[in-house]
Every structure is written in structure tokens, then in C-alpha cells.
Backbone as ProteinMPNN parsed JSONL, in Angstrom:
{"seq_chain_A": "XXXXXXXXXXXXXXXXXXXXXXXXXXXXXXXXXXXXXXXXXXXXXXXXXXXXXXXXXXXXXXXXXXXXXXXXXXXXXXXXXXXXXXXXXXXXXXXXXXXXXXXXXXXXXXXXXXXXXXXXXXXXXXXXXXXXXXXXXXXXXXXXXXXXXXXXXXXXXXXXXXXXXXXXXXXXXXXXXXXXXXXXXXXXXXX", "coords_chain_A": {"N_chain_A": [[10.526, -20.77, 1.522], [13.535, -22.532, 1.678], [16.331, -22.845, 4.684], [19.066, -23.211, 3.03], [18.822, -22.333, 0.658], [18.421, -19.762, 1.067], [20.243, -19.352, 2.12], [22.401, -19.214, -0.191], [21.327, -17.709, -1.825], [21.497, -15.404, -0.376], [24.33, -14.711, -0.165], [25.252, -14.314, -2.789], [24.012, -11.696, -3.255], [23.458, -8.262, -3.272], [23.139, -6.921, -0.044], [21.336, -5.049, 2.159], [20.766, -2.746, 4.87], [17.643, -1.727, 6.296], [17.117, 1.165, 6.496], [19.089, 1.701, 3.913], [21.932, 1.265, 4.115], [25.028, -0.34, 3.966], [25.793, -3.673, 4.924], [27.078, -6.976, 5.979], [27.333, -10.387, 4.94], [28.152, -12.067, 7.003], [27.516, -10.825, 9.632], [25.079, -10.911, 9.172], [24.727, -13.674, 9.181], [25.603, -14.542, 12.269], [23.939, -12.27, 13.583], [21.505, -11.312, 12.605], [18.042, -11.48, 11.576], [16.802, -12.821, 8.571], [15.346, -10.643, 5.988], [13.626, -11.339, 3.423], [12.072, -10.769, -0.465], [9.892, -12.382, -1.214], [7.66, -13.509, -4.313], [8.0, -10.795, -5.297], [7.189, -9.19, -3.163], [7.9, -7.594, -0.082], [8.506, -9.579, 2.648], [9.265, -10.016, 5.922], [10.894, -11.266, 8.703], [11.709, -10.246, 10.957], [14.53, -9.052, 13.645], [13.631, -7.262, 15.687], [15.3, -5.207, 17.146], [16.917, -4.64, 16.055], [16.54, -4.016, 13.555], [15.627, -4.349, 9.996], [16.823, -6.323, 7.557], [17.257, -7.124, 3.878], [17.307, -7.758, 0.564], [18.292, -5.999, -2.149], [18.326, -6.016, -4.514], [16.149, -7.672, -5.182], [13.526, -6.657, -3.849], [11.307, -5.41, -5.325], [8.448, -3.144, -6.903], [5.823, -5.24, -7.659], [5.387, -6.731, -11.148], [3.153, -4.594, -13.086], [2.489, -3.235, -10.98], [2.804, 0.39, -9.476], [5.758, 2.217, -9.065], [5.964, 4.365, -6.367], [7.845, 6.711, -4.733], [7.919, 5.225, -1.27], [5.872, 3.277, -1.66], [4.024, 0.771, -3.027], [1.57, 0.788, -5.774], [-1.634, -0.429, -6.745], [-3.101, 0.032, -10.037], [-6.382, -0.385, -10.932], [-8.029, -1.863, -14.014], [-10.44, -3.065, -14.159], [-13.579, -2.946, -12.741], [-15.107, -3.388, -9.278], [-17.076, -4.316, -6.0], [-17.251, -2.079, -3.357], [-16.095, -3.875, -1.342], [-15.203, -6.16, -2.753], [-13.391, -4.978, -4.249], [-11.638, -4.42, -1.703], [-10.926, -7.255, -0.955], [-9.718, -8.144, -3.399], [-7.295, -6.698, -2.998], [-6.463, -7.615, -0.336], [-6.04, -10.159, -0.902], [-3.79, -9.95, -2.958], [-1.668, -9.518, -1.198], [-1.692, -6.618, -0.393], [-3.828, -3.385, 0.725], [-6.636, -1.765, 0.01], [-5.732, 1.367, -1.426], [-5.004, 3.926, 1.388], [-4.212, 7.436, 2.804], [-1.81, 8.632, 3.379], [-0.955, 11.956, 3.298], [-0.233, 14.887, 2.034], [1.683, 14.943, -0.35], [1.091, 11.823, -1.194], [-1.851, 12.26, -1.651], [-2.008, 14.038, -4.173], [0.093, 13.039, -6.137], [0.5, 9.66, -6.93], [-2.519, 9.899, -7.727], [-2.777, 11.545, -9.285], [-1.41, 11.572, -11.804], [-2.668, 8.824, -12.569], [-5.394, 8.957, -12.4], [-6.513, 10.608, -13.586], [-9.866, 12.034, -14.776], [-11.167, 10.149, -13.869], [-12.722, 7.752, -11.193], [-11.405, 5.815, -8.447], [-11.778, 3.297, -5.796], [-10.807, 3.221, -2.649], [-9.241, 2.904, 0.936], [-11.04, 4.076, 2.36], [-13.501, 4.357, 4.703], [-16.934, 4.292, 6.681], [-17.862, 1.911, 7.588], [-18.444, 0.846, 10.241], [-18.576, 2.652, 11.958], [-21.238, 4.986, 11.475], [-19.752, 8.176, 10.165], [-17.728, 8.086, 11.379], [-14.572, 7.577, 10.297], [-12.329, 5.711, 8.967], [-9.531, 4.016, 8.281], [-8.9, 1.043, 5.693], [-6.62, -0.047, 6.105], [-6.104, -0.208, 8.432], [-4.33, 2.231, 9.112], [-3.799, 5.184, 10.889], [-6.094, 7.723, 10.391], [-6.502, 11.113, 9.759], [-8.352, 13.897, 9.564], [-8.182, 15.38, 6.752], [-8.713, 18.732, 4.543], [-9.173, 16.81, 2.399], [-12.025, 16.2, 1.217], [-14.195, 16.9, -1.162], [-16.945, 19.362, -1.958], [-19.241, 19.94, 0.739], [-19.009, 16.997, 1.663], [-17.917, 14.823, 3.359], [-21.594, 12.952, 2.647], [-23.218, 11.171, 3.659], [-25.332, 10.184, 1.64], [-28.079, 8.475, 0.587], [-26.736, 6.046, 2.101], [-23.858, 5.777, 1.715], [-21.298, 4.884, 2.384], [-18.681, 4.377, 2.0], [-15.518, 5.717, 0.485], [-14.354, 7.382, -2.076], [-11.965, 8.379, -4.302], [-11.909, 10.908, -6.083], [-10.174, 11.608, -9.939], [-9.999, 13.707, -11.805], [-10.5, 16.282, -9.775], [-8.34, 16.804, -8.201], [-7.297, 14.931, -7.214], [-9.51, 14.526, -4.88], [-11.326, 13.459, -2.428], [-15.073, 11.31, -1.868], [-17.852, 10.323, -1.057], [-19.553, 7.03, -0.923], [-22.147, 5.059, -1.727], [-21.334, 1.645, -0.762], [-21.515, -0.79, -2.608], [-21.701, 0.16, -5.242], [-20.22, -0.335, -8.071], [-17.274, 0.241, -9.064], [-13.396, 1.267, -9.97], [-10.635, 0.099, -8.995], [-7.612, 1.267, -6.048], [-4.876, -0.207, -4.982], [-2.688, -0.908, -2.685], [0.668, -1.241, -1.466], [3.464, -1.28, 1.226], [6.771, -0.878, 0.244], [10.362, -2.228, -0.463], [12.08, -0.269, 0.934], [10.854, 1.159, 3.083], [10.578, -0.857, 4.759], [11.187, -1.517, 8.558]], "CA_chain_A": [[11.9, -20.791, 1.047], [14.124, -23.175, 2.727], [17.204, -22.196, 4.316], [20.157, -23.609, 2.336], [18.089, -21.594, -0.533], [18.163, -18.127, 1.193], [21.263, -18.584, 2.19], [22.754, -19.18, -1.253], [21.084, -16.651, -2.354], [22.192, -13.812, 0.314], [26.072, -14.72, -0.344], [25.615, -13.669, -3.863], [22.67, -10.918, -3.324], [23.8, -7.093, -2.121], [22.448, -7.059, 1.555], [20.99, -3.097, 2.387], [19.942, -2.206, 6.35], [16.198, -1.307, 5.36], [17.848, 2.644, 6.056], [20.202, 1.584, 2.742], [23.497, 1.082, 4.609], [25.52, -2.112, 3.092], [26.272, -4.68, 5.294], [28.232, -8.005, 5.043], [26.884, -11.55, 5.296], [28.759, -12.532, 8.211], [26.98, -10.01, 10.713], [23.697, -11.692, 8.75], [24.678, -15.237, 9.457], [25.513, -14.388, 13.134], [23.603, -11.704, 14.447], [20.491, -11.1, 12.278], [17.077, -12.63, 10.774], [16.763, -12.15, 7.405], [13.984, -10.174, 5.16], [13.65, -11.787, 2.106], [11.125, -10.84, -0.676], [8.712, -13.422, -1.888], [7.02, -12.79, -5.524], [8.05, -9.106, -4.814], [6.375, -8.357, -1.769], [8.696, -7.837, 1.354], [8.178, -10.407, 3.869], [10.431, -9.66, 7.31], [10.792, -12.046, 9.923], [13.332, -9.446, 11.432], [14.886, -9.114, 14.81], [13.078, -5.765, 16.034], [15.834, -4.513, 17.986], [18.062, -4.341, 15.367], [15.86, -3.61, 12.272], [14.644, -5.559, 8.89], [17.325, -6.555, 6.475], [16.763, -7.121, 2.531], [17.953, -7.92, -0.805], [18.149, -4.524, -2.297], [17.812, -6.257, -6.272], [14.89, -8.21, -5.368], [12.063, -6.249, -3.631], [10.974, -4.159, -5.997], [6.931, -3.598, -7.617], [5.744, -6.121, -8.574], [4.908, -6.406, -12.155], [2.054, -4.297, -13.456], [2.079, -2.088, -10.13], [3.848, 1.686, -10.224], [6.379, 2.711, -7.567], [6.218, 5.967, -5.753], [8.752, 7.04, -3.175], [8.405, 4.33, -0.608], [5.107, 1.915, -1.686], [3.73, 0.347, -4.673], [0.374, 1.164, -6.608], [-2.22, -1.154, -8.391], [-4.342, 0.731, -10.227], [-7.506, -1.31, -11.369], [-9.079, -1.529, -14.562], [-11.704, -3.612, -13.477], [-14.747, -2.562, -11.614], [-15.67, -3.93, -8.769], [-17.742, -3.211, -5.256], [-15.976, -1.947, -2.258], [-15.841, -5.235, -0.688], [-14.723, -6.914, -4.057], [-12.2, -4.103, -4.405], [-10.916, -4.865, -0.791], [-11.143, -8.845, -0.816], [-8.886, -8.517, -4.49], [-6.081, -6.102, -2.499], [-5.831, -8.018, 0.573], [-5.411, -11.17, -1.922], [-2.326, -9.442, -3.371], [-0.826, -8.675, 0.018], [-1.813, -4.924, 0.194], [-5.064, -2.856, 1.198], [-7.173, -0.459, -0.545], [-5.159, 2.698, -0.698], [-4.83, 5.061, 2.167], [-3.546, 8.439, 2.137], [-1.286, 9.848, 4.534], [-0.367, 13.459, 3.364], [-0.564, 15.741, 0.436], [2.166, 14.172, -1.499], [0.934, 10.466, -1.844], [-2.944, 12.392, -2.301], [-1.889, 13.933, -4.951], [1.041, 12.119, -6.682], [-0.258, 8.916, -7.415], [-4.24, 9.76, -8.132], [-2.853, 12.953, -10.567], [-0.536, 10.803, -13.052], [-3.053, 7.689, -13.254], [-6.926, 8.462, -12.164], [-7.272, 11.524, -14.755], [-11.517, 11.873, -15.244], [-11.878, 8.389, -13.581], [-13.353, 7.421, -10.031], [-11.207, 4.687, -7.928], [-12.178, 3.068, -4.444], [-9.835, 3.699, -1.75], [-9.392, 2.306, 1.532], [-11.575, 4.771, 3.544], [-15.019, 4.229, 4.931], [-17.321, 4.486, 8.154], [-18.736, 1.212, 7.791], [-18.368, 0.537, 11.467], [-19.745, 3.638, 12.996], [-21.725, 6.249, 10.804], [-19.493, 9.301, 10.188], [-16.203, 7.706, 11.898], [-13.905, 7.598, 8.749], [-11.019, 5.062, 8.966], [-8.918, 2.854, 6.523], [-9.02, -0.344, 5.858], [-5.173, -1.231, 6.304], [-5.755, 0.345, 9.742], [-3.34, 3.181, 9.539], [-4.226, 6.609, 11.214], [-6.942, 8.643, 9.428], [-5.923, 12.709, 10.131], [-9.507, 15.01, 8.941], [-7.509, 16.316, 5.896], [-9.449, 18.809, 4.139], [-9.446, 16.376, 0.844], [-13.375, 16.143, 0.595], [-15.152, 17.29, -2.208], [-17.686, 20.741, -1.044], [-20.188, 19.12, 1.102], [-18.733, 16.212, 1.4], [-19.226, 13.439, 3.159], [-22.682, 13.223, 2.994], [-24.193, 9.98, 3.673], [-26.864, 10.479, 0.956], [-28.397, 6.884, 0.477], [-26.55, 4.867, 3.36], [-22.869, 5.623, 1.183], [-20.078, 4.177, 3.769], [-17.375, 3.953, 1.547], [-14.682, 6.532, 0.062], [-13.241, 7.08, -3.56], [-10.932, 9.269, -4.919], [-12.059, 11.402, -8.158], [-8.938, 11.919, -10.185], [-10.363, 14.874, -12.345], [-10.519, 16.635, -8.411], [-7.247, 16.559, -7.362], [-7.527, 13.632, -5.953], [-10.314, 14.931, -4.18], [-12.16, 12.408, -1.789], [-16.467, 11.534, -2.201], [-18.25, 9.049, 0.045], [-20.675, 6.237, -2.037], [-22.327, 3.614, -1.987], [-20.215, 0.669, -1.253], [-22.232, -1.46, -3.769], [-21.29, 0.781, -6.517], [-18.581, -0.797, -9.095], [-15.671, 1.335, -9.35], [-11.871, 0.999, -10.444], [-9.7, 0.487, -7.518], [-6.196, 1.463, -6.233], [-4.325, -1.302, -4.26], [-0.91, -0.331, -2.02], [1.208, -1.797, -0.143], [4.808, -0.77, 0.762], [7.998, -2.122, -0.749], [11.286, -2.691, 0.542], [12.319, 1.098, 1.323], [10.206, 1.693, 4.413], [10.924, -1.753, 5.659], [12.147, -1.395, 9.478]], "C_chain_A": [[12.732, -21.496, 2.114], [16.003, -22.736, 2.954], [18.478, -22.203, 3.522], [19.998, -22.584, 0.964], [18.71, -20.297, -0.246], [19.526, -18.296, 1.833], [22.046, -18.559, 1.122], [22.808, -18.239, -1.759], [21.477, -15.128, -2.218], [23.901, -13.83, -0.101], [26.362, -14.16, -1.814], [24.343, -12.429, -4.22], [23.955, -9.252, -2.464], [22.507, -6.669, -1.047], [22.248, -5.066, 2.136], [20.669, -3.686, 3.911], [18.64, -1.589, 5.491], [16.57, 0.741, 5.33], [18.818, 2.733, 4.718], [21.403, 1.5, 2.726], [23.757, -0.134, 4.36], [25.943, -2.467, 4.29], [27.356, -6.284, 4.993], [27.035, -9.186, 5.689], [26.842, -12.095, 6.268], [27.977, -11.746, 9.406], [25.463, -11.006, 10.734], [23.675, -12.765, 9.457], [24.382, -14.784, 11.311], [24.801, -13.338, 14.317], [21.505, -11.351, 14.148], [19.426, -11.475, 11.529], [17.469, -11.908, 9.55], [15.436, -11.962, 6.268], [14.396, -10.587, 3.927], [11.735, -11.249, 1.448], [10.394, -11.823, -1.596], [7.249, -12.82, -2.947], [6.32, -11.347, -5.014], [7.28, -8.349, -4.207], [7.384, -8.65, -0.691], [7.97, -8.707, 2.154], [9.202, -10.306, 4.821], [9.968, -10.301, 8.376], [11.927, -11.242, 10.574], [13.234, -9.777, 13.069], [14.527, -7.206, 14.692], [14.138, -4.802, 16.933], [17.015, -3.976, 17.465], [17.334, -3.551, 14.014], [15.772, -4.545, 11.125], [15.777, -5.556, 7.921], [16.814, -7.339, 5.134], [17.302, -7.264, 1.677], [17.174, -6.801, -1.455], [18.009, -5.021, -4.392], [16.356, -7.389, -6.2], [13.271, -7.69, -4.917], [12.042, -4.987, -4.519], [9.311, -4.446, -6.757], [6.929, -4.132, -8.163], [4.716, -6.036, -9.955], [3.49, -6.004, -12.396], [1.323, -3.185, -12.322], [3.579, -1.063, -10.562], [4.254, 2.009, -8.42], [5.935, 4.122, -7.372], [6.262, 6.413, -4.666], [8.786, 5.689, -2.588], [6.844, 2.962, -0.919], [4.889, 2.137, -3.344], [2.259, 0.523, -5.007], [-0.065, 0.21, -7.889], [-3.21, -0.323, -8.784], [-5.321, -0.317, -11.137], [-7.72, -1.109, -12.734], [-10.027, -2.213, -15.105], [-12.671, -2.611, -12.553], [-14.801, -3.659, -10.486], [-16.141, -3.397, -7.226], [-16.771, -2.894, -4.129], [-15.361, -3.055, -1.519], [-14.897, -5.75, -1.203], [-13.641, -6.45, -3.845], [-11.085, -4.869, -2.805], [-10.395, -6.122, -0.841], [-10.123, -8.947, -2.122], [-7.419, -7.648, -3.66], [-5.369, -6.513, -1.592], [-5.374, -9.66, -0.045], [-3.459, -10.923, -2.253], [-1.413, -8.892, -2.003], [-0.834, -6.809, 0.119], [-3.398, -4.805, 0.798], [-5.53, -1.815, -0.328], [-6.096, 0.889, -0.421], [-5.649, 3.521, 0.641], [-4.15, 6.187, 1.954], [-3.272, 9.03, 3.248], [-1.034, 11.632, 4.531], [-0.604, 13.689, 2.092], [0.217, 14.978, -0.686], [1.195, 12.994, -1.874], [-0.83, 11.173, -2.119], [-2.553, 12.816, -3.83], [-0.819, 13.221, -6.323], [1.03, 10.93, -7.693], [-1.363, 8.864, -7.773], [-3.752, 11.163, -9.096], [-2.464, 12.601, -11.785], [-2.057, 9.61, -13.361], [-4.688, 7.829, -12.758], [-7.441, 9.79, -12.59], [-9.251, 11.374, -15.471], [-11.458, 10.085, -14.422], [-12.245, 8.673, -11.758], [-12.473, 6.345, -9.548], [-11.556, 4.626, -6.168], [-10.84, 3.19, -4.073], [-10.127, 3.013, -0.328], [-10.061, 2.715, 3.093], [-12.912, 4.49, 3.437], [-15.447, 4.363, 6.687], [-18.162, 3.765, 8.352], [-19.531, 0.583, 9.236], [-18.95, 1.383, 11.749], [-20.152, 5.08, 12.42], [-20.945, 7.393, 11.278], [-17.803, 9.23, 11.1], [-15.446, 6.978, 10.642], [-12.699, 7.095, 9.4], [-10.799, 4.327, 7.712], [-8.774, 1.829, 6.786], [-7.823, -1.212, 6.575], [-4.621, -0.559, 7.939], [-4.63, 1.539, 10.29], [-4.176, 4.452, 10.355], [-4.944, 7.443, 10.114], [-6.978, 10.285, 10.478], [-7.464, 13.308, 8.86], [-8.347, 15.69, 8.344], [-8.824, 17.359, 5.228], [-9.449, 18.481, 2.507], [-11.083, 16.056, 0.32], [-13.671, 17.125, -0.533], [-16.048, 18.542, -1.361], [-18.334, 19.714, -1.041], [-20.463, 17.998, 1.425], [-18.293, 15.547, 2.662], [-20.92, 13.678, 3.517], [-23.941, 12.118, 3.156], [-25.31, 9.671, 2.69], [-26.825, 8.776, 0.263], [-27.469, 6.346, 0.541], [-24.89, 4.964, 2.035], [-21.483, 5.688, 2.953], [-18.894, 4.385, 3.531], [-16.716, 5.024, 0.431], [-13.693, 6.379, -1.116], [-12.518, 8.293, -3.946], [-11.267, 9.848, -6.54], [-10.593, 12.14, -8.501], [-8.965, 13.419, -11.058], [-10.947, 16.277, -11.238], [-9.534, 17.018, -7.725], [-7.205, 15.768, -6.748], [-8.615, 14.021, -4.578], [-11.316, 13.653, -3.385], [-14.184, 12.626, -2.007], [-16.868, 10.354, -1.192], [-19.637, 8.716, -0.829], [-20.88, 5.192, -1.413], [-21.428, 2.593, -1.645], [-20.857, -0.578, -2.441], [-22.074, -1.447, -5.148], [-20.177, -0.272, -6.948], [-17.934, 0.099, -9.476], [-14.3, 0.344, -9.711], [-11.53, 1.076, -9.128], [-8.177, 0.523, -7.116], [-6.038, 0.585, -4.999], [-2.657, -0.635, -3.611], [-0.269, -0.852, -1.203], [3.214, -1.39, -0.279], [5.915, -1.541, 0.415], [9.227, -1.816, 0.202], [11.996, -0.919, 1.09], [12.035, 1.735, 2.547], [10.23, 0.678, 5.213], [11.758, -1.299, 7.129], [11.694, -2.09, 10.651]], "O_chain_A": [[12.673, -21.142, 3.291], [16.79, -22.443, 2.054], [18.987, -21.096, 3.345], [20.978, -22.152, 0.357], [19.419, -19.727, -1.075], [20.036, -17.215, 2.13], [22.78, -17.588, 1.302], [23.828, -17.703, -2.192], [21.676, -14.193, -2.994], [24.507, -12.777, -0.298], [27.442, -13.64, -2.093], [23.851, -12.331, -5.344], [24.804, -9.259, -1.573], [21.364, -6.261, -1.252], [23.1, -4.208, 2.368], [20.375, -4.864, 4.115], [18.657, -1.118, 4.354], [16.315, 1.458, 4.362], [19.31, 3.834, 4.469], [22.082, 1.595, 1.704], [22.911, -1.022, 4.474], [26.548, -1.582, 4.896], [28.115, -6.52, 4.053], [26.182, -8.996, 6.556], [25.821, -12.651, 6.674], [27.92, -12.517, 10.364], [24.911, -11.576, 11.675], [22.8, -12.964, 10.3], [23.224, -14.69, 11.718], [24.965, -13.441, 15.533], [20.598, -11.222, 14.971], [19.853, -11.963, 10.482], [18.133, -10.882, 9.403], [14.736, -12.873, 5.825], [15.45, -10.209, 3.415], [10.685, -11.238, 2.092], [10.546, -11.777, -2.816], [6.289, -12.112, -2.643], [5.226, -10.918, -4.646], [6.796, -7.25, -4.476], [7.693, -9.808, -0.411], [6.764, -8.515, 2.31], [10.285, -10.61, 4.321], [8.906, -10.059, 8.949], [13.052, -11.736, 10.648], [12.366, -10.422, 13.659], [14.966, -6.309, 13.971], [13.744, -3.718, 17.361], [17.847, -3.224, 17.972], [17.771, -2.466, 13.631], [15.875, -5.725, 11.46], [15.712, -4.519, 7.261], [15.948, -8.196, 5.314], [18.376, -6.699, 1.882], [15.96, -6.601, -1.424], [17.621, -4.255, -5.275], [15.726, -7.754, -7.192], [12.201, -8.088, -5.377], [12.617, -3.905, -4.4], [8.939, -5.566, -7.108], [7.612, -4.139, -9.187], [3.612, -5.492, -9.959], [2.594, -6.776, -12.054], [0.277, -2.547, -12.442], [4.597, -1.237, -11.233], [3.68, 2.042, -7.331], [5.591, 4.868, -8.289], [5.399, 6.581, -3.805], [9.522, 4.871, -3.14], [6.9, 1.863, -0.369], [5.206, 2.897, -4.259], [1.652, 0.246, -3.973], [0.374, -0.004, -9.019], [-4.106, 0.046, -8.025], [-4.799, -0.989, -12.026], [-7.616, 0.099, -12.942], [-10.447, -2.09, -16.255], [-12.315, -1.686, -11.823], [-14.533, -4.817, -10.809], [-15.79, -2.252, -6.943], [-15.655, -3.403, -4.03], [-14.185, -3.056, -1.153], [-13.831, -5.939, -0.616], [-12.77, -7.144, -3.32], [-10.1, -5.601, -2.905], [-9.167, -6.12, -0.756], [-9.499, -10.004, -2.03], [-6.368, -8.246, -3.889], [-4.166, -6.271, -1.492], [-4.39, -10.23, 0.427], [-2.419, -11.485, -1.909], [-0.624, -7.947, -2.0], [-0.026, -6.051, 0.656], [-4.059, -5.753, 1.221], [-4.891, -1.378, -1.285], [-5.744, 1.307, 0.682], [-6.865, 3.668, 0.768], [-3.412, 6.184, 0.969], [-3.996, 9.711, 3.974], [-0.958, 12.362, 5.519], [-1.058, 12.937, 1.23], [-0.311, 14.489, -1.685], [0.485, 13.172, -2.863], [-1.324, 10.489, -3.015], [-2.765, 11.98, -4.709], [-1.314, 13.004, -7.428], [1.379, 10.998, -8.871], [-1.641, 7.776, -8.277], [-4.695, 11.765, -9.609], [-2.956, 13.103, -12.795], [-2.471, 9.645, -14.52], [-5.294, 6.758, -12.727], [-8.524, 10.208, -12.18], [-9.634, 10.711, -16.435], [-11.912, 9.053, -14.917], [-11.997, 9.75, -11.215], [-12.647, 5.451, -10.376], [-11.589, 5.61, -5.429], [-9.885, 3.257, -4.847], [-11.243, 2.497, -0.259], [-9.917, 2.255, 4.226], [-13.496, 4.373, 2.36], [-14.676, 4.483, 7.639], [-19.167, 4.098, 8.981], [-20.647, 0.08, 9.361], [-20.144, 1.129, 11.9], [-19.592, 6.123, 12.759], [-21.118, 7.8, 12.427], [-17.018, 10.151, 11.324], [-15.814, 5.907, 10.159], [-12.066, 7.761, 10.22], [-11.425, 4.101, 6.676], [-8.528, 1.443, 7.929], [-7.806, -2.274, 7.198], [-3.506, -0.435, 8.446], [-4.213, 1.716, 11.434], [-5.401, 4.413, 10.235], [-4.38, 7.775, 9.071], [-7.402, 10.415, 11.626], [-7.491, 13.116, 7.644], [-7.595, 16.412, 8.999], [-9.953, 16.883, 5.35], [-9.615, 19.291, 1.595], [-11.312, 15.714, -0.84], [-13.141, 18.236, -0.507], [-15.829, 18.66, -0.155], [-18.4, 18.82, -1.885], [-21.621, 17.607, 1.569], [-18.554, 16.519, 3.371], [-21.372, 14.39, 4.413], [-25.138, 12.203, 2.882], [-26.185, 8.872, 3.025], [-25.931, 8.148, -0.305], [-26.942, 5.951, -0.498], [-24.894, 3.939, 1.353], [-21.168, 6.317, 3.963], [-18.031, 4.567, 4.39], [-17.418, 5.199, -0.565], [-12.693, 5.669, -1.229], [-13.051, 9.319, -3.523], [-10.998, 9.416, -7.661], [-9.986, 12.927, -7.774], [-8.008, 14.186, -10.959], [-11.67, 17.158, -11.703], [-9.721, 17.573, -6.642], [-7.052, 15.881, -5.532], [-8.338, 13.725, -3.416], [-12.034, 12.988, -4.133], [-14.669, 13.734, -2.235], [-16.048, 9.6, -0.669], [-20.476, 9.5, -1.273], [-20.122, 4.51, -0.723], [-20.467, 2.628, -2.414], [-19.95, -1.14, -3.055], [-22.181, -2.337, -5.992], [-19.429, -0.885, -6.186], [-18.279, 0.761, -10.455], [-14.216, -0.884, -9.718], [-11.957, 1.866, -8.286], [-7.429, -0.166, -7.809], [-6.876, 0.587, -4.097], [-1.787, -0.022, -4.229], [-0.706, -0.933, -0.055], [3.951, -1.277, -1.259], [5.909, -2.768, 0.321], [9.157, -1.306, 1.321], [12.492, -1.128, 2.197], [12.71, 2.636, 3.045], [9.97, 0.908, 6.394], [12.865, -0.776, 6.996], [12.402, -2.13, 11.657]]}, "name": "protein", "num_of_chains": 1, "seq": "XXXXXXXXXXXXXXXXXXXXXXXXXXXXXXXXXXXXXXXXXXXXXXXXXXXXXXXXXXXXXXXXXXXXXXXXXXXXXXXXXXXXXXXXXXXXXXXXXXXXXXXXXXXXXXXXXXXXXXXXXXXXXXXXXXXXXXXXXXXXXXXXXXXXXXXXXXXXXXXXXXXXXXXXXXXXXXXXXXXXXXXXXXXXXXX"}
């Protein structure tokens, strides 16, 4: 986007602080970069010392994903293997899901992965029995396993979410073809 474009655009756009406080243009022009989102995925070239400004009518999920609270949700309904699954999420600018806390476990995998299986962005492909996520966030031993669960049984690396479980976590195969959930956050948690 070139700038004569984005700035056009900010003079007739309402300008949020990524906290949701309105601003004016003029602070924009002279003091701060500006986050613009590009086919509705935040992109922020911000000034870190100040925080990530945004057009508060343009980042929003993009079509065919589901908001909730502060990121966006693709849910698959395609198969494909964990790899596949990954290699189509980091395409779309997100990751495999991760799951920080009880809300986003259950929340999003209770409304849309009813009786179904989707991949997720946990595995221990790197070092048998060391469970991280793909989009590199912090993995916290919740107790969301399944009884017995993980259990390596024939060389399974990679972590899905059964929705008929509570969103209950299982460790498979990565080879397997599954449905997969895609996430990445939207303009709300920008900072």
C-alpha cells in the first residue's frame, strides 16, 4: 500500500489506540507509524514505545473465519495431515490453533467441533514428550488431555482437539487426515 493511499484512507477512517481510545490524525501524521490491515489481517509496522495504531472498520475476520473475544478462527472442512494442516494456516497468516486458558479451550472447539476431531497447533515433534505449539506461544501442562493421554502409541507427535470431549486434547499420528482449526489474532490485541 503506498503512502498517498494510506494516508487518504486514515483522514476518512476512525483511528482506535489498539487499547480502543480515539485519536486524531494529526498526532498520526506527526508522531506515529501506522497499523493498517491488509485483506483483513492486521499488519503493524508500529512504533513500540508508543503502541500499534489501526483502522477500527477495517480489521475485522476475515471472511469465512469466526471471531471470538480477541482472535479469529478457521475451522476446516477439509482433511488434511498435520503438516498440510500447518503449511495451509501459516499460508493464511495464522498458525494451527493454540490454547491459552479454559475460555478459548472451550469456547471455540464447543460451538463448532461437536463429534468431530480437528488438528491443533500442539505437538512434540522436536523432542519426544516436550509438548509445544507451533505459533510458538507458551505451552502451560493444562489438565486438557483425554485419561491416559498423551501416549505416544505408534510414534503419534501431534495434538487434536476432540470436540465431543470438551475440547479435550489426544496425541496422533501426524500423518493422519483430520479437519483443522487455523487462528490468528485480529485487531483487538494489537499492541
Amino acid at each position: 500500500m503506498n503512502q498517498e493511499v494510506l494516508e487518504n484512507s486514515y483522514r476518512t477512517s476512525v483511528l482506535l489506540w489498539s487499547n480502543s481510545t480515539p485519536t486524531s490524525s494529526d498526532i498520526l501524521r506527526n508522531y506515529f507509524t501506522l497499523c493498517c490491515c491488509v485483506r483483513s489481517y492486521l499488519k503493524c509496522f508500529c512504533n513500540q514505545s508508543f503502541g500499534c495504531l489501526f483502522f477500527s472498520a477495517h480489521c475485522q475476520c476475515q471472511q469465512g473465519w469466526r471471531e471470538y473475544e480477541t482472535k479469529c478462527y478457521f475451522f476446516s472442512t477439509d482433511v488434511k495431515s498435520w503438516m498440510e494442516a500447518n503449511a495451509f494456516c501459516l499460508e493464511h497468516n495464522s498458525n494451527l490453533m493454540s490454547i491459552q486458558d479454559i475460555h478459548e479451550r472451550v469456547r471455540p472447539t464447543s460451538k463448532h467441533t461437536h463429534k468431530k476431531i480437528y488438528w491443533m497447533g500442539l505437538n512434540d515433534q522436536v523432542s519426544e514428550g516436550v509438548w509445544e505449539w507451533s505459533d510458538g506461544s507458551p505451552f502451560i501442562e493444562y489438565l486438557f488431555w483425554m485419561p491416559n493421554q498423551p501416549d505416544n502409541w505408534q510414534n503419534e507427535d501431534c495434538g487434536h482437539v476432540v470436540g465431543s470431549s470438551y475440547g479435550q486434547w489426544n496425541d496422533e499420528n501426524c500423518n493422519i487426515k483430520r479437519k483443522y482449526i487455523c487462528k490468528h489474532v485480529n485487531r483487538k490485541s494489537a499492541h
